[in-house]
CHARMM-style PDB file with segment names, atoms N, HN, CA, C and O in Angstrom:
ATOM      1  N   HSD     1      58.489 154.441  83.654  1.00  0.00      PROA
ATOM      2  CA  HSD     1      58.495 153.986  85.014  1.00  0.00      PROA
ATOM      3  C   HSD     1      58.417 154.280  86.517  1.00  0.00      PROA
ATOM      4  O   HSD     1      59.222 154.957  87.156  1.00  0.00      PROA
ATOM      5  N   LEU     2      57.552 153.794  86.883  1.00  0.00      PROA
ATOM      6  HN  LEU     2      56.898 153.244  86.365  1.00  0.00      PROA
ATOM      7  CA  LEU     2      56.954 153.978  88.182  1.00  0.00      PROA
ATOM      8  C   LEU     2      57.695 153.747  89.523  1.00  0.00      PROA
ATOM      9  O   LEU     2      58.418 152.774  89.307  1.00  0.00      PROA
ATOM     10  N   GLN     3      57.850 154.101  90.624  1.00  0.00      PROA
ATOM     11  HN  GLN     3      57.263 154.891  90.799  1.00  0.00      PROA
ATOM     12  CA  GLN     3      58.650 153.159  91.492  1.00  0.00      PROA
ATOM     13  C   GLN     3      57.693 153.643  93.059  1.00  0.00      PROA
ATOM     14  O   GLN     3      57.715 154.873  93.055  1.00  0.00      PROA
ATOM     15  N   GLY     4      57.143 153.299  93.945  1.00  0.00      PROA
ATOM     16  HN  GLY     4      57.126 152.299  93.949  1.00  0.00      PROA
ATOM     17  CA  GLY     4      56.950 153.831  95.072  1.00  0.00      PROA
ATOM     18  C   GLY     4      57.897 153.716  96.322  1.00  0.00      PROA
ATOM     19  O   GLY     4      58.159 152.533  96.539  1.00  0.00      PROA
ATOM     20  N   ASN     5      58.411 154.462  97.090  1.00  0.00      PROA
ATOM     21  HN  ASN     5      58.199 155.423  96.913  1.00  0.00      PROA
ATOM     22  CA  ASN     5      59.048 154.085  98.313  1.00  0.00      PROA
ATOM     23  C   ASN     5      58.484 154.790  99.897  1.00  0.00      PROA
ATOM     24  O   ASN     5      58.575 155.842 100.529  1.00  0.00      PROA
ATOM     25  N   LYS     6      57.977 153.679  99.989  1.00  0.00      PROA
ATOM     26  HN  LYS     6      57.903 152.824  99.475  1.00  0.00      PROA
ATOM     27  CA  LYS     6      57.170 154.641 101.691  1.00  0.00      PROA
ATOM     28  C   LYS     6      57.902 154.678 102.730  1.00  0.00      PROA
ATOM     29  O   LYS     6      57.289 155.100 103.711  1.00  0.00      PROA
ATOM     30  N   MET     7      59.478 154.277 103.002  1.00  0.00      PROA
ATOM     31  HN  MET     7      59.976 153.935 102.206  1.00  0.00      PROA
ATOM     32  CA  MET     7      60.904 155.409 104.133  1.00  0.00      PROA
ATOM     33  C   MET     7      59.995 156.947 103.754  1.00  0.00      PROA
ATOM     34  O   MET     7      59.396 157.777 104.438  1.00  0.00      PROA
ATOM     35  N   THR     8      60.344 156.732 101.963  1.00  0.00      PROA
ATOM     36  HN  THR     8      60.830 156.058 101.407  1.00  0.00      PROA
ATOM     37  CA  THR     8      60.012 158.421 101.979  1.00  0.00      PROA
ATOM     38  C   THR     8      59.615 159.410 101.333  1.00  0.00      PROA
ATOM     39  O   THR     8      59.853 160.482 100.776  1.00  0.00      PROA
ATOM     40  N   GLU     9      58.943 158.657 101.615  1.00  0.00      PROA
ATOM     41  HN  GLU     9      58.751 157.786 102.067  1.00  0.00      PROA
ATOM     42  CA  GLU     9      57.106 158.948 100.459  1.00  0.00      PROA
ATOM     43  C   GLU     9      57.288 159.297  99.659  1.00  0.00      PROA
ATOM     44  O   GLU     9      56.889 160.441  99.442  1.00  0.00      PROA
ATOM     45  N   THR    10      58.102 158.501  98.517  1.00  0.00      PROA
ATOM     46  HN  THR    10      58.427 157.572  98.693  1.00  0.00      PROA
ATOM     47  CA  THR    10      58.184 159.043  97.147  1.00  0.00      PROA
ATOM     48  C   THR    10      57.791 158.361  96.256  1.00  0.00      PROA
ATOM     49  O   THR    10      57.805 157.137  96.380  1.00  0.00      PROA
ATOM     50  N   VAL    11      57.254 159.073  94.917  1.00  0.00      PROA
ATOM     51  HN  VAL    11      57.243 160.067  94.816  1.00  0.00      PROA
ATOM     52  CA  VAL    11      56.118 158.539  94.202  1.00  0.00      PROA
ATOM     53  C   VAL    11      57.499 158.755  92.873  1.00  0.00      PROA
ATOM     54  O   VAL    11      57.612 159.885  92.398  1.00  0.00      PROA
ATOM     55  N   THR    12      58.664 157.392  92.257  1.00  0.00      PROA
ATOM     56  HN  THR    12      58.572 156.474  92.642  1.00  0.00      PROA
ATOM     57  CA  THR    12      59.337 157.931  91.259  1.00  0.00      PROA
ATOM     58  C   THR    12      58.464 157.415  89.617  1.00  0.00      PROA
ATOM     59  O   THR    12      58.107 156.272  89.333  1.00  0.00      PROA
ATOM     60  N   ILE    13      58.317 158.587  88.818  1.00  0.00      PROA
ATOM     61  HN  ILE    13      58.607 159.516  89.049  1.00  0.00      PROA
ATOM     62  CA  ILE    13      58.080 158.760  87.837  1.00  0.00      PROA
ATOM     63  C   ILE    13      58.478 158.692  86.843  1.00  0.00      PROA
ATOM     64  O   ILE    13      59.569 159.193  87.114  1.00  0.00      PROA
ATOM     65  N   ASN    14      58.550 158.454  85.685  1.00  0.00      PROA
ATOM     66  HN  ASN    14      57.663 158.047  85.466  1.00  0.00      PROA
ATOM     67  CA  ASN    14      59.761 158.264  85.243  1.00  0.00      PROA
ATOM     68  C   ASN    14      60.615 159.018  85.201  1.00  0.00      PROA
ATOM     69  O   ASN    14      60.817 160.165  84.803  1.00  0.00      PROA
ATOM     70  N   ASP    15      61.446 157.732  85.968  1.00  0.00      PROA
ATOM     71  HN  ASP    15      61.282 156.800  86.291  1.00  0.00      PROA
ATOM     72  CA  ASP    15      62.697 159.319  86.624  1.00  0.00      PROA
ATOM     73  C   ASP    15      62.880 160.473  87.040  1.00  0.00      PROA
ATOM     74  O   ASP    15      63.889 161.169  87.155  1.00  0.00      PROA
ATOM     75  N   LYS    16      60.988 160.744  87.431  1.00  0.00      PROA
ATOM     76  HN  LYS    16      60.169 160.179  87.337  1.00  0.00      PROA
ATOM     77  CA  LYS    16      61.411 162.050  88.369  1.00  0.00      PROA
ATOM     78  C   LYS    16      60.693 161.675  89.896  1.00  0.00      PROA
ATOM     79  O   LYS    16      59.737 160.903  89.967  1.00  0.00      PROA
ATOM     80  N   GLU    17      61.237 162.268  90.973  1.00  0.00      PROA
ATOM     81  HN  GLU    17      62.014 162.895  90.915  1.00  0.00      PROA
ATOM     82  CA  GLU    17      59.865 161.689  92.225  1.00  0.00      PROA
ATOM     83  C   GLU    17      59.454 163.441  92.106  1.00  0.00      PROA
ATOM     84  O   GLU    17      59.666 164.511  91.534  1.00  0.00      PROA
ATOM     85  N   PHE    18      58.817 162.820  92.992  1.00  0.00      PROA
ATOM     86  HN  PHE    18      58.645 161.951  93.456  1.00  0.00      PROA
ATOM     87  CA  PHE    18      56.878 162.995  93.696  1.00  0.00      PROA
ATOM     88  C   PHE    18      57.574 162.495  95.178  1.00  0.00      PROA
ATOM     89  O   PHE    18      58.423 161.641  95.433  1.00  0.00      PROA
ATOM     90  N   LYS    19      56.467 163.854  96.394  1.00  0.00      PROA
ATOM     91  HN  LYS    19      55.777 164.548  96.188  1.00  0.00      PROA
ATOM     92  CA  LYS    19      56.273 163.513  96.909  1.00  0.00      PROA
ATOM     93  C   LYS    19      55.056 163.240  97.093  1.00  0.00      PROA
ATOM     94  O   LYS    19      54.221 163.937  96.515  1.00  0.00      PROA
ATOM     95  N   PHE    20      54.656 162.215  97.899  1.00  0.00      PROA
ATOM     96  HN  PHE    20      55.334 161.650  98.368  1.00  0.00      PROA
ATOM     97  CA  PHE    20      52.981 161.537  97.597  1.00  0.00      PROA
ATOM     98  C   PHE    20      52.980 161.934  98.607  1.00  0.00      PROA
ATOM     99  O   PHE    20      53.057 160.822  99.128  1.00  0.00      PROA
ATOM    100  N   GLU    21      52.940 163.181 100.181  1.00  0.00      PROA
ATOM    101  HN  GLU    21      52.877 164.085  99.758  1.00  0.00      PROA
ATOM    102  CA  GLU    21      52.564 163.952 100.326  1.00  0.00      PROA
ATOM    103  C   GLU    21      52.131 165.257  99.132  1.00  0.00      PROA
ATOM    104  O   GLU    21      51.693 166.248  99.716  1.00  0.00      PROA
ATOM    105  N   ASP    22      52.155 165.325  98.418  1.00  0.00      PROA
ATOM    106  HN  ASP    22      52.511 164.520  97.944  1.00  0.00      PROA
ATOM    107  CA  ASP    22      51.863 165.846  96.922  1.00  0.00      PROA
ATOM    108  C   ASP    22      51.362 166.300  96.270  1.00  0.00      PROA
ATOM    109  O   ASP    22      51.188 167.403  95.752  1.00  0.00      PROA
ATOM    110  N   LEU    23      50.852 164.648  96.258  1.00  0.00      PROA
ATOM    111  HN  LEU    23      50.994 163.752  96.679  1.00  0.00      PROA
ATOM    112  CA  LEU    23      50.086 164.358  94.812  1.00  0.00      PROA
ATOM    113  C   LEU    23      48.057 164.596  95.101  1.00  0.00      PROA
ATOM    114  O   LEU    23      47.764 164.285  96.255  1.00  0.00      PROA
ATOM    115  N   ASP    24      47.394 164.845  94.644  1.00  0.00      PROA
ATOM    116  HN  ASP    24      47.632 165.097  93.706  1.00  0.00      PROA
ATOM    117  CA  ASP    24      46.305 165.370  95.339  1.00  0.00      PROA
ATOM    118  C   ASP    24      45.518 164.228  95.163  1.00  0.00      PROA
ATOM    119  O   ASP    24      46.115 163.407  94.466  1.00  0.00      PROA
ATOM    120  N   GLU    25      44.422 163.858  95.517  1.00  0.00      PROA
ATOM    121  HN  GLU    25      43.937 164.525  96.083  1.00  0.00      PROA
ATOM    122  CA  GLU    25      43.524 162.949  96.185  1.00  0.00      PROA
ATOM    123  C   GLU    25      43.228 162.259  94.344  1.00  0.00      PROA
ATOM    124  O   GLU    25      42.287 162.987  94.029  1.00  0.00      PROA
ATOM    125  N   SER    26      43.360 161.800  93.708  1.00  0.00      PROA
ATOM    126  HN  SER    26      44.125 161.209  93.964  1.00  0.00      PROA
ATOM    127  CA  SER    26      43.516 161.862  92.613  1.00  0.00      PROA
ATOM    128  C   SER    26      44.784 161.127  91.948  1.00  0.00      PROA
ATOM    129  O   SER    26      44.750 160.339  91.002  1.00  0.00      PROA
ATOM    130  N   GLN    27      45.751 161.506  92.563  1.00  0.00      PROA
ATOM    131  HN  GLN    27      45.778 162.146  93.332  1.00  0.00      PROA
ATOM    132  CA  GLN    27      46.864 160.810  92.089  1.00  0.00      PROA
ATOM    133  C   GLN    27      47.297 159.987  92.717  1.00  0.00      PROA
ATOM    134  O   GLN    27      48.145 159.177  92.343  1.00  0.00      PROA
ATOM    135  N   LYS    28      46.667 160.068  94.031  1.00  0.00      PROA
ATOM    136  HN  LYS    28      45.978 160.726  94.335  1.00  0.00      PROA
ATOM    137  CA  LYS    28      47.264 159.207  94.926  1.00  0.00      PROA
ATOM    138  C   LYS    28      45.676 157.588  94.686  1.00  0.00      PROA
ATOM    139  O   LYS    28      45.442 156.468  95.141  1.00  0.00      PROA
ATOM    140  N   TYR    29      45.289 158.217  94.058  1.00  0.00      PROA
ATOM    141  HN  TYR    29      45.479 159.127  93.688  1.00  0.00      PROA
ATOM    142  CA  TYR    29      44.767 156.854  94.023  1.00  0.00      PROA
ATOM    143  C   TYR    29      44.115 156.108  93.136  1.00  0.00      PROA
ATOM    144  O   TYR    29      43.335 155.157  93.195  1.00  0.00      PROA
ATOM    145  N   TYR    30      44.754 156.945  92.047  1.00  0.00      PROA
ATOM    146  HN  TYR    30      45.388 157.717  91.999  1.00  0.00      PROA
ATOM    147  CA  TYR    30      45.796 156.418  90.583  1.00  0.00      PROA
ATOM    148  C   TYR    30      46.726 155.362  91.368  1.00  0.00      PROA
ATOM    149  O   TYR    30      46.523 154.212  91.759  1.00  0.00      PROA
ATOM    150  N   TYR    31      48.211 156.532  91.459  1.00  0.00      PROA
ATOM    151  HN  TYR    31      48.376 157.466  91.141  1.00  0.00      PROA
ATOM    152  CA  TYR    31      49.267 155.989  92.786  1.00  0.00      PROA
ATOM    153  C   TYR    31      48.141 154.115  93.053  1.00  0.00      PROA
ATOM    154  O   TYR    31      48.158 153.422  92.036  1.00  0.00      PROA
ATOM    155  N   SER    32      47.496 153.626  94.024  1.00  0.00      PROA
ATOM    156  HN  SER    32      47.482 154.189  94.850  1.00  0.00      PROA
ATOM    157  CA  SER    32      47.465 153.049  94.467  1.00  0.00      PROA
ATOM    158  C   SER    32      46.930 152.338  93.842  1.00  0.00      PROA
ATOM    159  O   SER    32      47.405 151.222  94.055  1.00  0.00      PROA
ATOM    160  N   GLN    33      45.721 152.284  92.731  1.00  0.00      PROA
ATOM    161  HN  GLN    33      45.335 153.190  92.558  1.00  0.00      PROA
ATOM    162  CA  GLN    33      45.180 151.256  91.676  1.00  0.00      PROA
ATOM    163  C   GLN    33      46.455 150.800  91.367  1.00  0.00      PROA
ATOM    164  O   GLN    33      46.815 149.642  91.580  1.00  0.00      PROA
ATOM    165  N   ILE    34      47.111 151.609  90.902  1.00  0.00      PROA
ATOM    166  HN  ILE    34      46.818 152.550  90.729  1.00  0.00      PROA
ATOM    167  CA  ILE    34      48.613 150.845  90.219  1.00  0.00      PROA
ATOM    168  C   ILE    34      49.189 149.540  90.765  1.00  0.00      PROA
ATOM    169  O   ILE    34      49.040 148.484  90.150  1.00  0.00      PROA
ATOM    170  N   LYS    35      49.842 149.618  91.914  1.00  0.00      PROA
ATOM    171  HN  LYS    35      49.962 150.476  92.413  1.00  0.00      PROA
ATOM    172  CA  LYS    35      50.050 149.109  92.838  1.00  0.00      PROA
ATOM    173  C   LYS    35      49.215 147.770  93.204  1.00  0.00      PROA
ATOM    174  O   LYS    35      49.755 146.680  93.014  1.00  0.00      PROA
ATOM    175  N   LEU    36      47.933 147.841  93.716  1.00  0.00      PROA
ATOM    176  HN  LEU    36      47.494 148.726  93.871  1.00  0.00      PROA
ATOM    177  CA  LEU    36      46.954 147.113  93.687  1.00  0.00      PROA
ATOM    178  C   LEU    36      46.535 145.877  92.565  1.00  0.00      PROA
ATOM    179  O   LEU    36      45.939 144.829  92.813  1.00  0.00      PROA
ATOM    180  N   THR    37      47.400 146.691  90.383  1.00  0.00      PROA
ATOM    181  HN  THR    37      47.884 147.543  90.182  1.00  0.00      PROA
ATOM    182  CA  THR    37      47.035 145.924  89.853  1.00  0.00      PROA
ATOM    183  C   THR    37      48.015 145.364  89.561  1.00  0.00      PROA
ATOM    184  O   THR    37      48.139 144.469  88.724  1.00  0.00      PROA
ATOM    185  N   GLN    38      49.000 145.954  90.386  1.00  0.00      PROA
ATOM    186  HN  GLN    38      48.900 146.681  91.065  1.00  0.00      PROA
ATOM    187  CA  GLN    38      50.988 145.079  89.881  1.00  0.00      PROA
ATOM    188  C   GLN    38      51.004 143.748  91.023  1.00  0.00      PROA
ATOM    189  O   GLN    38      51.495 142.635  90.835  1.00  0.00      PROA
ATOM    190  N   GLN    39      50.114 144.394  92.580  1.00  0.00      PROA
ATOM    191  HN  GLN    39      49.715 145.298  92.733  1.00  0.00      PROA
ATOM    192  CA  GLN    39      49.507 143.406  93.125  1.00  0.00      PROA
ATOM    193  C   GLN    39      49.326 142.259  92.314  1.00  0.00      PROA
ATOM    194  O   GLN    39      50.046 141.261  92.335  1.00  0.00      PROA
ATOM    195  N   GLU    40      48.170 142.477  91.479  1.00  0.00      PROA
ATOM    196  HN  GLU    40      47.586 143.289  91.462  1.00  0.00      PROA
ATOM    197  CA  GLU    40      47.263 140.931  91.220  1.00  0.00      PROA
ATOM    198  C   GLU    40      47.385 140.427  90.302  1.00  0.00      PROA
ATOM    199  O   GLU    40      46.856 139.332  90.115  1.00  0.00      PROA
ATOM    200  N   ALA    41      48.585 141.408  88.825  1.00  0.00      PROA
ATOM    201  HN  ALA    41      49.015 142.298  88.978  1.00  0.00      PROA
ATOM    202  CA  ALA    41      48.836 140.764  88.004  1.00  0.00      PROA
ATOM    203  C   ALA    41      49.915 139.317  88.399  1.00  0.00      PROA
ATOM    204  O   ALA    41      49.876 138.162  87.975  1.00  0.00      PROA
ATOM    205  N   ASP    42      50.795 139.960  89.338  1.00  0.00      PROA
ATOM    206  HN  ASP    42      50.827 140.898  89.683  1.00  0.00      PROA
ATOM    207  CA  ASP    42      51.671 139.477  89.558  1.00  0.00      PROA
ATOM    208  C   ASP    42      51.127 138.253  90.280  1.00  0.00      PROA
ATOM    209  O   ASP    42      51.365 137.198  89.691  1.00  0.00      PROA
ATOM    210  N   ASN    43      50.386 138.140  91.530  1.00  0.00      PROA
ATOM    211  HN  ASN    43      50.192 138.997  92.009  1.00  0.00      PROA
ATOM    212  CA  ASN    43      49.457 136.995  91.588  1.00  0.00      PROA
ATOM    213  C   ASN    43      48.293 135.881  91.365  1.00  0.00      PROA
ATOM    214  O   ASN    43      47.789 135.071  92.143  1.00  0.00      PROA
ATOM    215  N   LEU    44      47.986 136.274  89.471  1.00  0.00      PROA
ATOM    216  HN  LEU    44      48.396 136.932  88.839  1.00  0.00      PROA
ATOM    217  CA  LEU    44      47.786 135.924  88.144  1.00  0.00      PROA
ATOM    218  C   LEU    44      49.048 135.003  87.758  1.00  0.00      PROA
ATOM    219  O   LEU    44      48.920 133.847  87.354  1.00  0.00      PROA
ATOM    220  N   LYS    45      49.903 135.455  87.878  1.00  0.00      PROA
ATOM    221  HN  LYS    45      50.006 136.394  88.206  1.00  0.00      PROA
ATOM    222  CA  LYS    45      51.802 134.706  86.888  1.00  0.00      PROA
ATOM    223  C   LYS    45      51.384 134.674  87.328  1.00  0.00      PROA
ATOM    224  O   LYS    45      50.193 134.808  87.051  1.00  0.00      PROA
ATOM    225  N   VAL    46      51.961 134.375  89.041  1.00  0.00      PROA
ATOM    226  HN  VAL    46      52.929 134.266  89.266  1.00  0.00      PROA
ATOM    227  CA  VAL    46      51.754 132.908  90.270  1.00  0.00      PROA
ATOM    228  C   VAL    46      50.874 131.852  90.092  1.00  0.00      PROA
ATOM    229  O   VAL    46      51.316 130.716  90.264  1.00  0.00      PROA
ATOM    230  N   LYS    47      49.465 132.039  89.714  1.00  0.00      PROA
ATOM    231  HN  LYS    47      49.105 132.961  89.574  1.00  0.00      PROA
ATOM    232  CA  LYS    47      48.128 131.390  89.417  1.00  0.00      PROA
ATOM    233  C   LYS    47      49.301 130.603  88.107  1.00  0.00      PROA
ATOM    234  O   LYS    47      50.245 129.818  88.198  1.00  0.00      PROA
ATOM    235  N   LEU    48      48.837 131.090  87.312  1.00  0.00      PROA
ATOM    236  HN  LEU    48      48.071 131.729  87.237  1.00  0.00      PROA
ATOM    237  CA  LEU    48      49.450 130.722  85.831  1.00  0.00      PROA
ATOM    238  C   LEU    48      50.428 129.542  85.494  1.00  0.00      PROA
ATOM    239  O   LEU    48      50.195 128.520  84.848  1.00  0.00      PROA
ATOM    240  N   ASP    49      51.419 129.895  86.017  1.00  0.00      PROA
ATOM    241  HN  ASP    49      51.608 130.724  86.542  1.00  0.00      PROA
ATOM    242  CA  ASP    49      53.133 129.207  86.443  1.00  0.00      PROA
ATOM    243  C   ASP    49      52.073 127.788  87.668  1.00  0.00      PROA
ATOM    244  O   ASP    49      52.371 126.604  87.511  1.00  0.00      PROA
ATOM    245  N   GLN    50      51.244 128.070  88.460  1.00  0.00      PROA
ATOM    246  HN  GLN    50      51.002 129.032  88.588  1.00  0.00      PROA
ATOM    247  CA  GLN    50      50.861 126.730  88.612  1.00  0.00      PROA
ATOM    248  C   GLN    50      49.984 125.598  87.798  1.00  0.00      PROA
ATOM    249  O   GLN    50      50.008 124.380  87.623  1.00  0.00      PROA
ATOM    250  N   MET    51      48.950 127.091  87.286  1.00  0.00      PROA
ATOM    251  HN  MET    51      48.930 128.080  87.429  1.00  0.00      PROA
ATOM    252  CA  MET    51      47.843 125.465  86.580  1.00  0.00      PROA
ATOM    253  C   MET    51      48.650 125.232  85.289  1.00  0.00      PROA
ATOM    254  O   MET    51      48.114 124.422  84.533  1.00  0.00      PROA
ATOM    255  N   THR    52      49.851 125.771  84.846  1.00  0.00      PROA
ATOM    256  HN  THR    52      50.286 126.429  85.460  1.00  0.00      PROA
ATOM    257  CA  THR    52      50.128 125.150  83.595  1.00  0.00      PROA
ATOM    258  C   THR    52      50.936 124.014  84.276  1.00  0.00      PROA
ATOM    259  O   THR    52      50.672 122.917  83.784  1.00  0.00      PROA
ATOM    260  N   GLY    53      51.662 123.990  85.071  1.00  0.00      PROA
ATOM    261  HN  GLY    53      51.877 124.881  85.470  1.00  0.00      PROA
ATOM    262  CA  GLY    53      52.935 123.154  86.114  1.00  0.00      PROA
ATOM    263  C   GLY    53      51.360 121.929  86.343  1.00  0.00      PROA
ATOM    264  O   GLY    53      51.443 120.705  86.237  1.00  0.00      PROA
ATOM    265  N   SER    54      50.611 122.379  86.527  1.00  0.00      PROA
ATOM    266  HN  SER    54      50.544 123.373  86.614  1.00  0.00      PROA
ATOM    267  CA  SER    54      49.243 121.293  86.953  1.00  0.00      PROA
ATOM    268  C   SER    54      48.886 120.136  84.989  1.00  0.00      PROA
ATOM    269  O   SER    54      48.999 118.947  84.691  1.00  0.00      PROA
ATOM    270  N   ASN    55      48.638 120.872  84.537  1.00  0.00      PROA
ATOM    271  HN  ASN    55      48.545 121.838  84.779  1.00  0.00      PROA
ATOM    272  CA  ASN    55      48.218 121.061  83.263  1.00  0.00      PROA
ATOM    273  C   ASN    55      49.211 119.985  82.759  1.00  0.00      PROA
ATOM    274  O   ASN    55      48.693 118.917  83.088  1.00  0.00      PROA
ATOM    275  N   LEU    56      50.028 119.810  82.317  1.00  0.00      PROA
ATOM    276  HN  LEU    56      50.448 120.677  82.050  1.00  0.00      PROA
ATOM    277  CA  LEU    56      51.796 119.133  82.035  1.00  0.00      PROA
ATOM    278  C   LEU    56      51.252 118.041  83.097  1.00  0.00      PROA
ATOM    279  O   LEU    56      50.628 117.229  82.413  1.00  0.00      PROA
ATOM    280  N   PHE    57      51.199 117.639  84.482  1.00  0.00      PROA
ATOM    281  HN  PHE    57      51.706 118.299  85.037  1.00  0.00      PROA
ATOM    282  CA  PHE    57      51.092 116.931  84.809  1.00  0.00      PROA
ATOM    283  C   PHE    57      50.129 115.812  84.756  1.00  0.00      PROA
ATOM    284  O   PHE    57      50.201 114.596  84.934  1.00  0.00      PROA
ATOM    285  N   PHE    58      49.300 116.570  84.480  1.00  0.00      PROA
ATOM    286  HN  PHE    58      49.242 117.558  84.335  1.00  0.00      PROA
ATOM    287  CA  PHE    58      48.223 115.404  84.318  1.00  0.00      PROA
ATOM    288  C   PHE    58      47.657 114.900  83.289  1.00  0.00      PROA
ATOM    289  O   PHE    58      46.728 114.093  83.264  1.00  0.00      PROA
ATOM    290  N   LYS    59      48.620 115.718  81.813  1.00  0.00      PROA
ATOM    291  HN  LYS    59      49.375 116.374  81.833  1.00  0.00      PROA
ATOM    292  CA  LYS    59      48.937 115.378  80.585  1.00  0.00      PROA
ATOM    293  C   LYS    59      49.751 114.507  80.282  1.00  0.00      PROA
ATOM    294  O   LYS    59      49.910 114.006  79.169  1.00  0.00      PROA
ATOM    295  N   ASP    60      50.873 114.048  82.229  1.00  0.00      PROA
ATOM    296  HN  ASP    60      50.744 114.455  83.133  1.00  0.00      PROA
ATOM    297  CA  ASP    60      51.799 112.816  81.246  1.00  0.00      PROA
ATOM    298  C   ASP    60      51.167 112.123  82.070  1.00  0.00      PROA
ATOM    299  O   ASP    60      51.766 111.048  82.039  1.00  0.00      PROA
ATOM    300  N   GLN    61      50.151 112.013  82.959  1.00  0.00      PROA
ATOM    301  HN  GLN    61      49.665 112.886  82.985  1.00  0.00      PROA
ATOM    302  CA  GLN    61      50.060 110.884  84.139  1.00  0.00      PROA
ATOM    303  C   GLN    61      48.943 110.684  83.039  1.00  0.00      PROA
ATOM    304  O   GLN    61      48.620 109.496  83.014  1.00  0.00      PROA
ATOM    305  N   LEU    62      48.186 111.506  82.043  1.00  0.00      PROA
ATOM    306  HN  LEU    62      48.448 112.471  82.062  1.00  0.00      PROA
ATOM    307  CA  LEU    62      47.603 110.823  80.985  1.00  0.00      PROA
ATOM    308  C   LEU    62      47.844 109.519  80.046  1.00  0.00      PROA
ATOM    309  O   LEU    62      47.230 108.463  79.895  1.00  0.00      PROA
ATOM    310  N   ALA    63      49.166 110.147  79.415  1.00  0.00      PROA
ATOM    311  HN  ALA    63      49.666 111.005  79.538  1.00  0.00      PROA
ATOM    312  CA  ALA    63      50.260 109.832  78.148  1.00  0.00      PROA
ATOM    313  C   ALA    63      50.607 108.169  79.463  1.00  0.00      PROA
ATOM    314  O   ALA    63      50.569 107.018  79.028  1.00  0.00      PROA
ATOM    315  N   LYS    64      50.771 108.349  80.298  1.00  0.00      PROA
ATOM    316  HN  LYS    64      50.802 109.284  80.651  1.00  0.00      PROA
ATOM    317  CA  LYS    64      51.904 106.940  80.884  1.00  0.00      PROA
ATOM    318  C   LYS    64      51.065 106.337  81.336  1.00  0.00      PROA
ATOM    319  O   LYS    64      51.588 105.284  81.702  1.00  0.00      PROA
ATOM    320  N   SER    65      49.307 106.307  81.722  1.00  0.00      PROA
ATOM    321  HN  SER    65      48.882 107.162  81.424  1.00  0.00      PROA
ATOM    322  CA  SER    65      47.574 105.037  81.941  1.00  0.00      PROA
ATOM    323  C   SER    65      47.371 104.867  80.186  1.00  0.00      PROA
ATOM    324  O   SER    65      46.904 103.753  79.948  1.00  0.00      PROA
ATOM    325  N   LEU    66      47.510 105.358  79.429  1.00  0.00      PROA
ATOM    326  HN  LEU    66      47.888 106.263  79.623  1.00  0.00      PROA
ATOM    327  CA  LEU    66      47.214 105.179  77.887  1.00  0.00      PROA
ATOM    328  C   LEU    66      48.378 104.752  77.827  1.00  0.00      PROA
ATOM    329  O   LEU    66      48.219 103.701  78.448  1.00  0.00      PROA
ATOM    330  N   ILE    67      49.675 104.770  77.487  1.00  0.00      PROA
ATOM    331  HN  ILE    67      49.805 105.624  76.982  1.00  0.00      PROA
ATOM    332  CA  ILE    67      50.132 103.737  77.332  1.00  0.00      PROA
ATOM    333  C   ILE    67      51.173 102.289  77.965  1.00  0.00      PROA
ATOM    334  O   ILE    67      52.162 101.680  77.557  1.00  0.00      PROA
ATOM    335  N   LYS    68      50.292 102.226  79.127  1.00  0.00      PROA
ATOM    336  HN  LYS    68      49.489 102.721  79.458  1.00  0.00      PROA
ATOM    337  CA  LYS    68      50.421 101.549  80.236  1.00  0.00      PROA
ATOM    338  C   LYS    68      49.737 100.541  79.782  1.00  0.00      PROA
ATOM    339  O   LYS    68      50.215  99.407  79.748  1.00  0.00      PROA
ATOM    340  N   GLU    69      48.163 100.919  79.251  1.00  0.00      PROA
ATOM    341  HN  GLU    69      47.775 101.840  79.279  1.00  0.00      PROA
ATOM    342  CA  GLU    69      47.072 100.050  79.436  1.00  0.00      PROA
ATOM    343  C   GLU    69      47.049  99.690  77.982  1.00  0.00      PROA
ATOM    344  O   GLU    69      46.056  99.137  77.511  1.00  0.00      PROA
ATOM    345  N   GLU    70      48.293 100.030  77.110  1.00  0.00      PROA
ATOM    346  HN  GLU    70      49.100 100.480  77.493  1.00  0.00      PROA
ATOM    347  CA  GLU    70      48.610  99.732  75.435  1.00  0.00      PROA
ATOM    348  C   GLU    70      49.398  98.552  75.327  1.00  0.00      PROA
ATOM    349  O   GLU    70      49.323  97.742  74.404  1.00  0.00      PROA
ATOM    350  N   GLU    71      50.374  98.474  76.594  1.00  0.00      PROA
ATOM    351  HN  GLU    71      50.435  99.132  77.344  1.00  0.00      PROA
ATOM    352  CA  GLU    71      51.137  97.386  76.299  1.00  0.00      PROA
ATOM    353  C   GLU    71      50.341  96.469  77.255  1.00  0.00      PROA
ATOM    354  O   GLU    71      50.835  95.342  77.219  1.00  0.00      PROA
ATOM    355  N   GLU    72      48.883  96.571  78.420  1.00  0.00      PROA
ATOM    356  HN  GLU    72      48.481  97.487  78.449  1.00  0.00      PROA
ATOM    357  CA  GLU    72      48.914  95.427  78.491  1.00  0.00      PROA
ATOM    358  C   GLU    72      48.316  94.358  77.280  1.00  0.00      PROA
ATOM    359  O   GLU    72      48.446  93.134  77.295  1.00  0.00      PROA
ATOM    360  N   LYS    73      47.782  94.990  76.471  1.00  0.00      PROA
ATOM    361  HN  LYS    73      47.676  95.985  76.459  1.00  0.00      PROA
ATOM    362  CA  LYS    73      46.458  94.372  75.775  1.00  0.00      PROA
ATOM    363  C   LYS    73      47.671  93.948  74.619  1.00  0.00      PROA
ATOM    364  OT1 LYS    73      47.363  93.330  73.599  1.00  0.00      PROA
TER     365      LYS     73
END
């Protein structure tokens, strides 16, 4: 489990708190990369939901169009 808290400047990893200021440069870098990659993953989940919804919409539109075309014959 990883959690950061900017107000107290602590990083919680596996239920243990560490002061952010006590981390060395590489640990701070790792932490910033974790935050950035989590944000990107969250953004991609939103994008995936949007694309999935759009895909379903267009499939539905195509099906309606084909059914209407068939009924007109």
